[in-house]
Coordinates of C-alpha atoms and ligand atoms in Angstrom, one line a residue:
X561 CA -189.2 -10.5 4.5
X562 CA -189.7 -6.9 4.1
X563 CA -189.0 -4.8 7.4
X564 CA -192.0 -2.0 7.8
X565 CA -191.0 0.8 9.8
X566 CA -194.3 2.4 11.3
X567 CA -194.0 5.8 13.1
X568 CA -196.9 7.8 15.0
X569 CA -197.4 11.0 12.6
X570 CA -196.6 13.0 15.8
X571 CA -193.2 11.3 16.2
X572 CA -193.2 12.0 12.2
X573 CA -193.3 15.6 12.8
X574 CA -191.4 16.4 15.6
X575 CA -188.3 14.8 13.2
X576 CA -189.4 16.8 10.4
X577 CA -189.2 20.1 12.7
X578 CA -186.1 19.0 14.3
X579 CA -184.4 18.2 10.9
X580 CA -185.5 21.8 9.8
X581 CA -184.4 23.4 13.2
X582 CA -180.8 21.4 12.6
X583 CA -180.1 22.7 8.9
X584 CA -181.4 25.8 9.9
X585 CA -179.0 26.2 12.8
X586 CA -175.8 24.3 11.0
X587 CA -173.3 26.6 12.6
X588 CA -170.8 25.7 9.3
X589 CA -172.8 27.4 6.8
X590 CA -172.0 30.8 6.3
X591 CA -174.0 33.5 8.4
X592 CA -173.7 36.5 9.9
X593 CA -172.9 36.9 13.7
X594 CA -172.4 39.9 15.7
X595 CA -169.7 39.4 18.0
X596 CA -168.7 41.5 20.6
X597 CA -168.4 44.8 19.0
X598 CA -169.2 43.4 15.2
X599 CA -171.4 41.5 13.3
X600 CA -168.8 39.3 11.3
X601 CA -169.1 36.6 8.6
X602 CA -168.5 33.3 9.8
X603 CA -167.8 30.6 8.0
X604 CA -167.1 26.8 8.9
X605 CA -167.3 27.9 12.3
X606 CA -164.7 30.8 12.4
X607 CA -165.0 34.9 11.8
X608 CA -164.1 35.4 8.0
X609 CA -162.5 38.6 6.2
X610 CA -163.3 39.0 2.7
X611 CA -160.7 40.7 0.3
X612 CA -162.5 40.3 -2.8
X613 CA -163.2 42.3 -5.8
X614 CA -166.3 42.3 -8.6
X615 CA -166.0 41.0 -12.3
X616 CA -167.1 43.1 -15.0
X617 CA -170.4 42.4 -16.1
X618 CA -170.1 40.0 -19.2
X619 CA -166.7 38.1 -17.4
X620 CA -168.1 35.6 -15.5
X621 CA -170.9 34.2 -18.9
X622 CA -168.2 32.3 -19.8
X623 CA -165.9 29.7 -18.1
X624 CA -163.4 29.6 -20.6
X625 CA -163.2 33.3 -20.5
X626 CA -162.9 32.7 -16.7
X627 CA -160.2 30.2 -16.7
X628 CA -157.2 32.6 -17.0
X629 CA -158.5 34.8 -14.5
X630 CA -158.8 33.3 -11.3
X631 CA -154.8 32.4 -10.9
X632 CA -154.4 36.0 -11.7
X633 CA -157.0 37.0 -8.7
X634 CA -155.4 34.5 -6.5
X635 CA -151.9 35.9 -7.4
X636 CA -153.2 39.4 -6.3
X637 CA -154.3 37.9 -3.0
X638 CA -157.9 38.0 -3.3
X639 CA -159.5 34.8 -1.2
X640 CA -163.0 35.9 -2.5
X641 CA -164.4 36.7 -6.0
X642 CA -167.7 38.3 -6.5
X643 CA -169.4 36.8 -9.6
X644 CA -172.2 37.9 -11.7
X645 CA -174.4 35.0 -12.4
X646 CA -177.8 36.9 -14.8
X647 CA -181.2 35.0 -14.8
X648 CA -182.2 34.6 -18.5
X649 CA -178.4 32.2 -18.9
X650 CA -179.7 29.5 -16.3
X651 CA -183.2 29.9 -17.1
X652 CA -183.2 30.7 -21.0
X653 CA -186.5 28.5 -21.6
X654 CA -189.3 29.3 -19.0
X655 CA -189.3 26.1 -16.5
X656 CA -185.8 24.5 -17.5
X657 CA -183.1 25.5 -15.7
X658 CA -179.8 24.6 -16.7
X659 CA -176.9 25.1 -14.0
X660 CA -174.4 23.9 -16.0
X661 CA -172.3 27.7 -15.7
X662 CA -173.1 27.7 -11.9
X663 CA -171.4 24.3 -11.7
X664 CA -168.4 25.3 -13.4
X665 CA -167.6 28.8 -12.1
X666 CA -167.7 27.5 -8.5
X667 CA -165.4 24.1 -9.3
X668 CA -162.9 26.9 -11.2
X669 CA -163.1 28.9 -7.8
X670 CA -162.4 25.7 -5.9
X671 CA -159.5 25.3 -8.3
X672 CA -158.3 28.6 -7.6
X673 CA -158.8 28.5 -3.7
X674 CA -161.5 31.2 -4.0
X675 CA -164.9 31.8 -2.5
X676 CA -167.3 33.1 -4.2
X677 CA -170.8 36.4 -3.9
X678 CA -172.7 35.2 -6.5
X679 CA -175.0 38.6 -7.8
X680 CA -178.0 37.4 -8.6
X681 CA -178.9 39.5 -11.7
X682 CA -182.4 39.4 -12.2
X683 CA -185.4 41.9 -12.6
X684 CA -182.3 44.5 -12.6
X685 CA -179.1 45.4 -13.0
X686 CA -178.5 49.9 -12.8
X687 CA -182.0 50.2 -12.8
X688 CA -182.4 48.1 -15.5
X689 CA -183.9 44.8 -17.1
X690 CA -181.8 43.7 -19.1
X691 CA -180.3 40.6 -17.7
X692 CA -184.5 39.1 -17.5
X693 CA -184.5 36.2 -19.9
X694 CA -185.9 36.5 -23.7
X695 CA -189.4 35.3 -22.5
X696 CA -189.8 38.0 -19.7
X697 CA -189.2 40.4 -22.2
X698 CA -191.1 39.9 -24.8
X699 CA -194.2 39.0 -22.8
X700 CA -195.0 42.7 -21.6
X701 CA -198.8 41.7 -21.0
X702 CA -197.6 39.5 -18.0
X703 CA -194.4 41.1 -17.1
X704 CA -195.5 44.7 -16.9
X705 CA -193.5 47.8 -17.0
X706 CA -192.9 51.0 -15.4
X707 CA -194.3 53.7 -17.1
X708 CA -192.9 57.2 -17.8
X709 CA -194.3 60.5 -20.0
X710 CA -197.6 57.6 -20.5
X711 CA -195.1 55.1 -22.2
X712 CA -194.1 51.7 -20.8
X713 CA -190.5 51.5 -20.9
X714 CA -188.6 48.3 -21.1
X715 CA -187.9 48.0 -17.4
X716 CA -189.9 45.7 -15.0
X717 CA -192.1 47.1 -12.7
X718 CA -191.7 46.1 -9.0
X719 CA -195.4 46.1 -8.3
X720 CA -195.8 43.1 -10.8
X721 CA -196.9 39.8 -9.4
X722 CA -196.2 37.9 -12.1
X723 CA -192.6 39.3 -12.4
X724 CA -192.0 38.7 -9.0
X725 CA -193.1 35.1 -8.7
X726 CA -191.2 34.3 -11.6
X727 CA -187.8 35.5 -10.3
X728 CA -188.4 33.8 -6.7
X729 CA -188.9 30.6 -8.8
X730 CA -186.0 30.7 -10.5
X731 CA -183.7 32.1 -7.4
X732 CA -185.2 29.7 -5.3
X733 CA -184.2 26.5 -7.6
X734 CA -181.1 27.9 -7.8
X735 CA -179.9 28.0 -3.5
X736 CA -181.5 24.5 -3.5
X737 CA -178.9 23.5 -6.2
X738 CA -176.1 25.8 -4.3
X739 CA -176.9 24.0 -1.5
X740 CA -176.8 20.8 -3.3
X741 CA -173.6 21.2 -4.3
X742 CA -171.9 23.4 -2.3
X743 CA -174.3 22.4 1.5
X744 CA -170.8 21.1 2.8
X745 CA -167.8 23.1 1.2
X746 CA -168.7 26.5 1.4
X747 CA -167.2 28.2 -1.5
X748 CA -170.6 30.1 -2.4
X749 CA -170.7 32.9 0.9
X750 CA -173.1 34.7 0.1
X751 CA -175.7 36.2 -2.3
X752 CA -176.5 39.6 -3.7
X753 CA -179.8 40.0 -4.8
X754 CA -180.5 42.1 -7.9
X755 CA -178.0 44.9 -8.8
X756 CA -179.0 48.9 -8.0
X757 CA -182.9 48.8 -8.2
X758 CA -184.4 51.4 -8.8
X759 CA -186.2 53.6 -11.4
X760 CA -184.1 55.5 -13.3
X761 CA -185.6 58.8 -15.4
X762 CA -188.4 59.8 -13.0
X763 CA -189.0 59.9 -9.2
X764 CA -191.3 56.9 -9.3
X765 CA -193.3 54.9 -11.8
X766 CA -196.3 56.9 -13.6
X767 CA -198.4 53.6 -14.4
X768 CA -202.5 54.2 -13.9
X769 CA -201.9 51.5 -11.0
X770 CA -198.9 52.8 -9.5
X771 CA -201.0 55.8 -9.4
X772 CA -203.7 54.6 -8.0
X773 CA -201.8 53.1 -4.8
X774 CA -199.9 55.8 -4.6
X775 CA -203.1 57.4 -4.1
X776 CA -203.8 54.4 -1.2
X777 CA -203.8 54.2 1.9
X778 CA -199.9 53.7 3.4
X779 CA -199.4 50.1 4.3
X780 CA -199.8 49.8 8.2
X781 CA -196.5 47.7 8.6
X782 CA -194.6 50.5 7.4
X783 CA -196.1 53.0 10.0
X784 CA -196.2 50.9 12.8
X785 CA -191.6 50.1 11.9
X786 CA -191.6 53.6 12.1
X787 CA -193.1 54.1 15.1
X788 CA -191.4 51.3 16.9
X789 CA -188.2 52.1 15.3
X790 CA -188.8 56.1 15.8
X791 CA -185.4 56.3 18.3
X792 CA -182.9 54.6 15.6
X793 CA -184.8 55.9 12.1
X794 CA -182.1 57.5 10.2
X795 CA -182.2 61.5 10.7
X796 CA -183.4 62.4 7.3
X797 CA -186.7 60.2 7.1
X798 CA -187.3 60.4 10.9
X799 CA -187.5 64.3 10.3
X800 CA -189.9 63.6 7.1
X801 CA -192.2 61.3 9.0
X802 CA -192.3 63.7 12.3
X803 CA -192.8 66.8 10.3
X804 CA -195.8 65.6 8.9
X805 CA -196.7 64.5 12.5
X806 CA -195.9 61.1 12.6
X807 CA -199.0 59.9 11.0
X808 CA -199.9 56.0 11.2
X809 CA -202.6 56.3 8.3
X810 CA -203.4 58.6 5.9
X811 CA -202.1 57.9 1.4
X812 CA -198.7 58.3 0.5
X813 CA -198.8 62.2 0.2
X814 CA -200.5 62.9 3.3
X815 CA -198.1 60.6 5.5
X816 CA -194.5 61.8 3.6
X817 CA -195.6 65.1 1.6
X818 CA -196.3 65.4 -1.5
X819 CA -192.9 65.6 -2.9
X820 CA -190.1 63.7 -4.9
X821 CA -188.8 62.2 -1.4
X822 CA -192.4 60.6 -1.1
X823 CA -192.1 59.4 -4.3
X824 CA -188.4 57.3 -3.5
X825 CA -190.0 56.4 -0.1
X826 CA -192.7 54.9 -2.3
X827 CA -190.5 53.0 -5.0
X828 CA -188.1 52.0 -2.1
X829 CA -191.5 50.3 -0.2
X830 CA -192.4 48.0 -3.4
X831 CA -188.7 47.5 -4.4
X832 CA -188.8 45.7 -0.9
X833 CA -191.2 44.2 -0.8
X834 CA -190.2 42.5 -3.7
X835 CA -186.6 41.7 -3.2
X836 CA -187.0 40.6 0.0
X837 CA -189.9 38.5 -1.3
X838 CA -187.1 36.6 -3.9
X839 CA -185.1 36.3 -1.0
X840 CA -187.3 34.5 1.4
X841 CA -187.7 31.8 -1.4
X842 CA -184.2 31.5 -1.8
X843 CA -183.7 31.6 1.9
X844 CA -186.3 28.9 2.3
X845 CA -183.8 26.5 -0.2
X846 CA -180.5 27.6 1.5
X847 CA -180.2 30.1 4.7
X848 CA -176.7 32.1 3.6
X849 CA -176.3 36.0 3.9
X850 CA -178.2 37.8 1.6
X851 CA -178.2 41.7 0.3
X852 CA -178.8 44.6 -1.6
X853 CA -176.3 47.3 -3.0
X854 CA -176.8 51.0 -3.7
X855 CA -176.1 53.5 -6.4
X856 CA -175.7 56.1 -4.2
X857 CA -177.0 59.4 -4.6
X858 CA -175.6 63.1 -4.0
X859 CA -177.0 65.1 -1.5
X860 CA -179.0 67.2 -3.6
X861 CA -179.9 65.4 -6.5
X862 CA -183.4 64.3 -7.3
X863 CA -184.5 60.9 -7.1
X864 CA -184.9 59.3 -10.5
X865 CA -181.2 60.9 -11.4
X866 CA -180.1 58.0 -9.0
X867 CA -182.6 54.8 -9.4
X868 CA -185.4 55.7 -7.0
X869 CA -186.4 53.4 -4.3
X870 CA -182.6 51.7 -4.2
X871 CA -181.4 51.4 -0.1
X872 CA -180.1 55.1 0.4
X873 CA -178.8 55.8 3.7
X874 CA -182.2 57.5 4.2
X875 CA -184.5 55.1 3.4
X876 CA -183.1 51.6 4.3
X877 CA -185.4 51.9 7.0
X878 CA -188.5 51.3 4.4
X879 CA -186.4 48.4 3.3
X880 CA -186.0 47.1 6.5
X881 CA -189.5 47.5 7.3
X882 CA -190.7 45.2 4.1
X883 CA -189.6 42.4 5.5
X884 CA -192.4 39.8 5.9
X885 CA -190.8 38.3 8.8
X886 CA -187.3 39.2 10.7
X887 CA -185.6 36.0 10.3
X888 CA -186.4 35.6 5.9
X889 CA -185.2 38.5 4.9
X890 CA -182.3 40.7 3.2
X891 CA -179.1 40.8 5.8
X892 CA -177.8 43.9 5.2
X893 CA -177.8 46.9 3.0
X894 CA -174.2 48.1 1.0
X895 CA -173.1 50.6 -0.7
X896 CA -171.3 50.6 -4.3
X897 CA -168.4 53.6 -3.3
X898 CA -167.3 55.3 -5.6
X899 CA -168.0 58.7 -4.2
X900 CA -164.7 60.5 -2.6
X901 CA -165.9 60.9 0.5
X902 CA -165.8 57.3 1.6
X903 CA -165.6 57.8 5.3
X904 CA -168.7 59.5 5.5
X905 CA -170.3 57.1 3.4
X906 CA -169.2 54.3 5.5
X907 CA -170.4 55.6 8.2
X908 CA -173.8 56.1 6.9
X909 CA -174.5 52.3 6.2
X910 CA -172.3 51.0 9.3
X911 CA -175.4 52.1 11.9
X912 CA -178.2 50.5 13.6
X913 CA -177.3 47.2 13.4
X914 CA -176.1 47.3 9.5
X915 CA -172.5 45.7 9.3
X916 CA -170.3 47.3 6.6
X917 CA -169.6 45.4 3.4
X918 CA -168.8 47.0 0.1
X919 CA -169.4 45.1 -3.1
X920 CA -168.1 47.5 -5.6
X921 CA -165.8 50.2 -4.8
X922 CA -162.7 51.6 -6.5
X923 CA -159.5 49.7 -6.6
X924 CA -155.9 50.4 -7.0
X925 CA -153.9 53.3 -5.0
X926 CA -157.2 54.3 -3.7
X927 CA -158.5 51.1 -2.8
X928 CA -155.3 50.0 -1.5
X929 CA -155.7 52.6 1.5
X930 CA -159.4 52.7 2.1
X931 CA -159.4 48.8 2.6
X932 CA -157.4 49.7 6.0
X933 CA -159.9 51.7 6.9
X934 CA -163.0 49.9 6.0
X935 CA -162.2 47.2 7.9
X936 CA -159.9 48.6 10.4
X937 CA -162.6 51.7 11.7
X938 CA -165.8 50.5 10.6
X939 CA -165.3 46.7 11.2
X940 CA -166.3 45.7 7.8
X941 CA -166.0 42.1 6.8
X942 CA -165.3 42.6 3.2
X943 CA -164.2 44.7 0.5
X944 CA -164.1 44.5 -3.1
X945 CA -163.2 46.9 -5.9
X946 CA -165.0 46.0 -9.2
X947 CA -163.5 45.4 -12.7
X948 CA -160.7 43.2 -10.7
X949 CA -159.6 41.5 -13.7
X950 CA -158.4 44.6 -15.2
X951 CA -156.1 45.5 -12.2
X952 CA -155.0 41.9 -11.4
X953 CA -151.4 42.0 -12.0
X954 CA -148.7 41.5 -9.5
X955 CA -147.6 45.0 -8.9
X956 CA -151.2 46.7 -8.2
X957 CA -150.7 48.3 -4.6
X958 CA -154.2 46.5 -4.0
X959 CA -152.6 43.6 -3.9
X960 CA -149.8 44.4 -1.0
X961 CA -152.6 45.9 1.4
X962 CA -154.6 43.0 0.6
X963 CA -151.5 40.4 1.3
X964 CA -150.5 42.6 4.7
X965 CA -154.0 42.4 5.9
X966 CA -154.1 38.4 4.9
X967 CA -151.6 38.2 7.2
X968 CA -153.2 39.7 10.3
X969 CA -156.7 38.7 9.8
X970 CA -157.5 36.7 12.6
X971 CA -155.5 39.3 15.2
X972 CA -157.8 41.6 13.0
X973 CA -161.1 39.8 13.7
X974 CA -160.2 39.4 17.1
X975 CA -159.9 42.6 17.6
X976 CA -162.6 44.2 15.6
X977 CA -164.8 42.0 18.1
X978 CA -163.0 43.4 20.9
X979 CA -163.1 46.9 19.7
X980 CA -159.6 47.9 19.9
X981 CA -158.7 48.7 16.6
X982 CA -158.7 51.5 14.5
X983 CA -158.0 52.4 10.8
X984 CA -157.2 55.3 9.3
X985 CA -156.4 57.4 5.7
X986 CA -154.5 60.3 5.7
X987 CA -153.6 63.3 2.9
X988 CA -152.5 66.6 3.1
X989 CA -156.0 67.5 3.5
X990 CA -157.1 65.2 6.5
X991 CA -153.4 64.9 8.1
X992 CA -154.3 63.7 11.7
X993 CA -156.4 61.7 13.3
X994 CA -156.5 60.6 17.5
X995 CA -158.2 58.0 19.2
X996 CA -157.6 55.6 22.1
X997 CA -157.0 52.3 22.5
X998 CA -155.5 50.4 25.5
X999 CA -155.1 53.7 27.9
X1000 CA -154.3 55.7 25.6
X1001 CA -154.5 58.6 23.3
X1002 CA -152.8 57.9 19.8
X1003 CA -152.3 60.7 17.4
X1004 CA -152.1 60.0 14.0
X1005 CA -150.0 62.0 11.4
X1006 CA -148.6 61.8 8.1
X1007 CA -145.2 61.5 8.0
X1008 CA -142.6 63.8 7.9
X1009 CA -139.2 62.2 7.8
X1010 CA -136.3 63.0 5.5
X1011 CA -137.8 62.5 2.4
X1012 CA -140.0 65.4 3.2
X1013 CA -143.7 65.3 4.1
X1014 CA -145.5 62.2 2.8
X1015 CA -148.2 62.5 0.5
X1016 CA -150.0 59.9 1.8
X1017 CA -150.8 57.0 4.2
X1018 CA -153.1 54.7 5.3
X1019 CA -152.8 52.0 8.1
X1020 CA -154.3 50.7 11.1
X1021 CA -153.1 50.1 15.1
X1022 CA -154.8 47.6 17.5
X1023 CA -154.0 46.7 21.0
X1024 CA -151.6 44.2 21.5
X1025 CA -151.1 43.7 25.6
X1026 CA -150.8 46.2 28.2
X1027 CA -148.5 49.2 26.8
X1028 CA -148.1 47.4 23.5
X1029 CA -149.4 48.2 20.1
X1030 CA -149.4 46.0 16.2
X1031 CA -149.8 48.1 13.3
X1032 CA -149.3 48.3 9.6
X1033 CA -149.5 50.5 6.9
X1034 CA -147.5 53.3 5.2
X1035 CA -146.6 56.6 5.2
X1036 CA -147.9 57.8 9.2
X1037 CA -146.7 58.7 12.3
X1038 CA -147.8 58.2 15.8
X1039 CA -146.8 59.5 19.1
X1040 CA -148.9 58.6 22.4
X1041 CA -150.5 60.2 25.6
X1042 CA -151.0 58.1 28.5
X1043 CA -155.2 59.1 29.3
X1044 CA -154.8 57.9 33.4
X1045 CA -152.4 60.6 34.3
X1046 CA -152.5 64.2 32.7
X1047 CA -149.1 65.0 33.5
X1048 CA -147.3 61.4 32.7
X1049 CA -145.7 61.0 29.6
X1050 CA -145.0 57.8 26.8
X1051 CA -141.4 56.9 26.1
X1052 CA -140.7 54.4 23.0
X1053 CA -138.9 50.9 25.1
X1054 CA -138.9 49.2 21.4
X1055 CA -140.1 49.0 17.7
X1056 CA -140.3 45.6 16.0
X1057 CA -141.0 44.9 12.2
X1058 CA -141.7 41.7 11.6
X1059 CA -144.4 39.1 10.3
X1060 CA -146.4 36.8 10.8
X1061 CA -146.3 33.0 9.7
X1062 CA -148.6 30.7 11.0
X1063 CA -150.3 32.7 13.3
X1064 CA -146.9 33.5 15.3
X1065 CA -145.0 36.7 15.7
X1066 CA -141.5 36.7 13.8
X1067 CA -139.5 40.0 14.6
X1068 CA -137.2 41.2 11.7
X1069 CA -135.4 44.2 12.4
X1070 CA -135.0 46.7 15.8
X1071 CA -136.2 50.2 14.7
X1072 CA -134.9 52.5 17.1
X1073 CA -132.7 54.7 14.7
X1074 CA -133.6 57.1 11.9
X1075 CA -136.6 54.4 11.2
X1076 CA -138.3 55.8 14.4
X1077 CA -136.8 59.3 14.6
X1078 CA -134.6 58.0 17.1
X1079 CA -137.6 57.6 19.9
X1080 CA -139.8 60.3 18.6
X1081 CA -142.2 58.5 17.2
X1082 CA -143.6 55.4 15.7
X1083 CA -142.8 55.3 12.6
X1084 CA -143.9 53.8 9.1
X1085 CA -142.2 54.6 6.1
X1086 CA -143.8 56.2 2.9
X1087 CA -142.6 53.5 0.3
X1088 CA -143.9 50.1 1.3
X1089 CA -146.2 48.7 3.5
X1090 CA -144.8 47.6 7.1
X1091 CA -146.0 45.3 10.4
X1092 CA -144.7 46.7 13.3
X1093 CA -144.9 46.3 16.9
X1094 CA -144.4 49.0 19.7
X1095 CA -144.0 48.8 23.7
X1096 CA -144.1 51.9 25.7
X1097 CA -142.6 52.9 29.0
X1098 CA -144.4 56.0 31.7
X1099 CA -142.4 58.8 32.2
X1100 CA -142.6 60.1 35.4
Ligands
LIG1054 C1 -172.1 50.0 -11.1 C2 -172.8 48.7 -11.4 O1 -173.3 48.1 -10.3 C3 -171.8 47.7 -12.1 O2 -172.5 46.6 -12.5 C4 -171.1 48.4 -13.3 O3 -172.1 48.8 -14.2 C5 -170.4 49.7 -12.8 N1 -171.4 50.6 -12.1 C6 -169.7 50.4 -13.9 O4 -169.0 51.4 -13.4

């Protein structure tokens, strides 16, 4: 006899609903979460830190290429590999999708005890369309083009439907097979959609249509996130907008001048709209972090020199404001750092609510010291220099900050939540920094021991109990002035090195000689990076 299970359709739905409202909310799969005083990733249930680093390009097309990397990353200490995955080699035919590289690279991650970004390179890559499959590009009828000087240049235009609908359909199948595969483990964290859009050559795209909208009427959901965001805009646009008095209505000229910045403004509205149109598909199949990254411009140069419409600083607001709805769409906004003045970039993208994660930044001695204080002053929860392959070997000082940080990260977390830590980079032409933590006033130098002065260091303190301090790094000094009592000073009771193993203190040496300037100051040598602990005494 054949059992027959009838349900009432409303019983039907409400299990429908509540089986969307459950994967929806599985608090295992990775998301973002602010905590305390940062948003972190978490994954399986627990804050994450990502020390990753980007492929090359072309690395990642091949897994036998692959298969002598990872041991190499995982020997530099990486526990995160961001991975370039293009459209046109798991679409190749229109309709047939073939996941057979997707499969592979994340069961060689697995292998390799590595997670994995997976950059979704699509509609572009620098501006570019040249990762679109054969049969986008050679159907320029449906898959239209931008246009510059009257010509159609082989780049996709963002204001094209068809183009649109055609990567959302293919990113889309592709989270519902991550999620197939990879629903319970978690190696996949997180996606980046597209690689530095943009146009590239001219401050916006010349076609008769483009023209004709720019011409338009601005799009009343872009005024009205303006308005209602007019307290937290960044400085730049908010000054735009108000300067041309704040207008809700009026074409693209009349609301942001008639100027190259209203041009970007312009490209940056449809690049949204699209991007966060391919994400709300994918986000639809599987809900993980998604974003955007940035070639980032100079301070003077015109739009178009840099891909136009990309998430600058100054108009990730107009990306922000593109979303269809606030719980679909991109998750943050990152900057590709190359640029020597990396505080002040990271600064610039760690505001109003934007957490700080770099997907491409420089590596080696550089990277080895800015890691401490991405994630040490700006609370990021990742970093990753790109072409990693090339500096994978054992020696590269990215690896040491990279294993030191391992070794603290969930004191790190912890603390970045809290907000008692802070990170720090120091050369001969930025040689102190103060702050406070804990009741007091640290200030930050490089050192100056017998070796001479040292060229460099990097490192970063938190709180660790009442008068007590963990920090690591190289190459700094710190001495300490108590904030509750102007007159009170901070004597050094004791300096530990040590480590950590298995989430317990070990002490190694007592560093109350030469090592700390005999009670000067805390100490931490020039050569190698050190873990140390401090406790203070009040002079009275
Ligand atoms: C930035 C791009 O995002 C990367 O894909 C790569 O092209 C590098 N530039 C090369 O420096």
């Amino acid at each position: 006899m054949r059992l027959q299970l009838f349900l009432p359709p409303t019983l039907l739905l409400f299990l429908c609903l509540a089986f969307t409202a459950l994967r929806a909310q599985d608090p295992s799969v990775p998301h973002l979460e602010k905590r305390g005083a940062a948003t972190q990733l978490i994954v399986d249930g627990k804050p994450f830190l990502m020390l990753s680093g980007e492929l090359h390009n072309s690395s990642s097309s091949s897994l036998d290429y692959m298969k002598p990397i990872w041991p190499k990353l995982e020997a530099l200490g990486l526990n995160t590999v961001v991975t370039p995955l293009s459209w046109e080699l798991i679409e190749p035919k229109e309709g047939s999708l073939d996941f057979t590289l997707v499969d592979g690279l994340i069961d060689q991650a697995r292998q390799s005890h590595q997670r994995i970004v997976f950059l979704w390179l699509a509609s572009w890559k620098n501006g570019m369309s040249s990762y679109g499959p054969a049969w986008v590009k050679q159907d320029t009828h449906r898959f239209q083009r931008v246009v510059q000087h009257g010509n159609a240049i082989e780049v996709l235009s963002p204001m094209c439907p068809a183009t649109q609908e055609a990567d959302s359909l293919a990113f889309a199948a592709l989270m519902r097979h991550i999620r197939q595969v990879d629903g319970t483990e978690h190696t996949v964290l997180m996606m980046q959609i597209e690689n530095e859009v943009g146009v590239l050559g001219d401050s916006r795209d010349r076609s008769a249509e483009a023209s004709k909208v720019f011409s338009s009427p601005v799009p009343a959901q872009l005024t009205a996130y303006l308005a209602g965001h007019r307290d937290q805009l960044y400085p730049d646009l908010h000054d735009l907008w108000v300067a041309r008095g704040a207008r809700m209505s009026g074409t693209w000229p009349e609301v942001f001048g008639d100027t190259e910045r209203a041009d970007e403004i312009f490209m940056a509205w449809h690049y949204a709209r699209f991007v966060q149109a391919v994400v709300a598909r994918g986000k639809a199949e599987y809900n993980i972090p998604m974003y955007v990254n940035t070639w980032l411009a100079g301070d003077t140069t015109p739009p178009g020199q840099y891909p136009s419409g990309g998430p600058q600083p100054r108009v990730i607001d107009v990306w922000k404001a593109a979303k269809s709805d606030s719980s679909s769409g991109l998750d943050f906004y990152s900057p590709d750092l190359y640029d020597p003045n990396f505080e002040q970039w990271c600064r610039r993208y760690h505001r109003d609510g934007n957490p700080l994660y770099m997907p491409e930044t420089v590596g080696e001695a550089a990277g080895a010291a800015n890691v401490f204080y991405a994630l040490g002053e700006e609370a990021g929860f990742g970093f990753s220099p790109f072409a990693i392959e090339s500096e994978a070997d054992d020696k590269d000082p990215l690896g040491d900050s990279y294993k030191a940080i391992d070794a603290i990260a969930p004191l790190l977390l912890q603390h970045q939540s809290a907000g008692d830590v802070h990170g720090f980079v120091l050369d001969p032409g930025h040689s102190t920094v103060d702050f406070t933590i804990n009741g007091y006033t640290l200030h930050v130098s490089l050192d100056n021991s017998f070796d001479g002065p040292a060229a460099s260091g990097f490192g970063l303190i938190m709180a660790d109990g009442k008068d007590s301090f963990l920090g690591l790094g190289k190459g700094f000094r710190v001495t300490f002035t108590p904030r509750d009592d102007a007159t009170g000073q901070a004597g050094i009771a004791a300096v530990d090195e040590g480590s950590f193993g298995d989430g317990k203190w070990i002490p190694a040496r007592r560093l109350n000689g030469d090592e700390d300037d005999q009670g000067v100051a805390w100490r931490f040598n020039p050569h190698t990076i050190t873990t140390e602990k401090i406790s203070l005494y009040r002079i009275q």
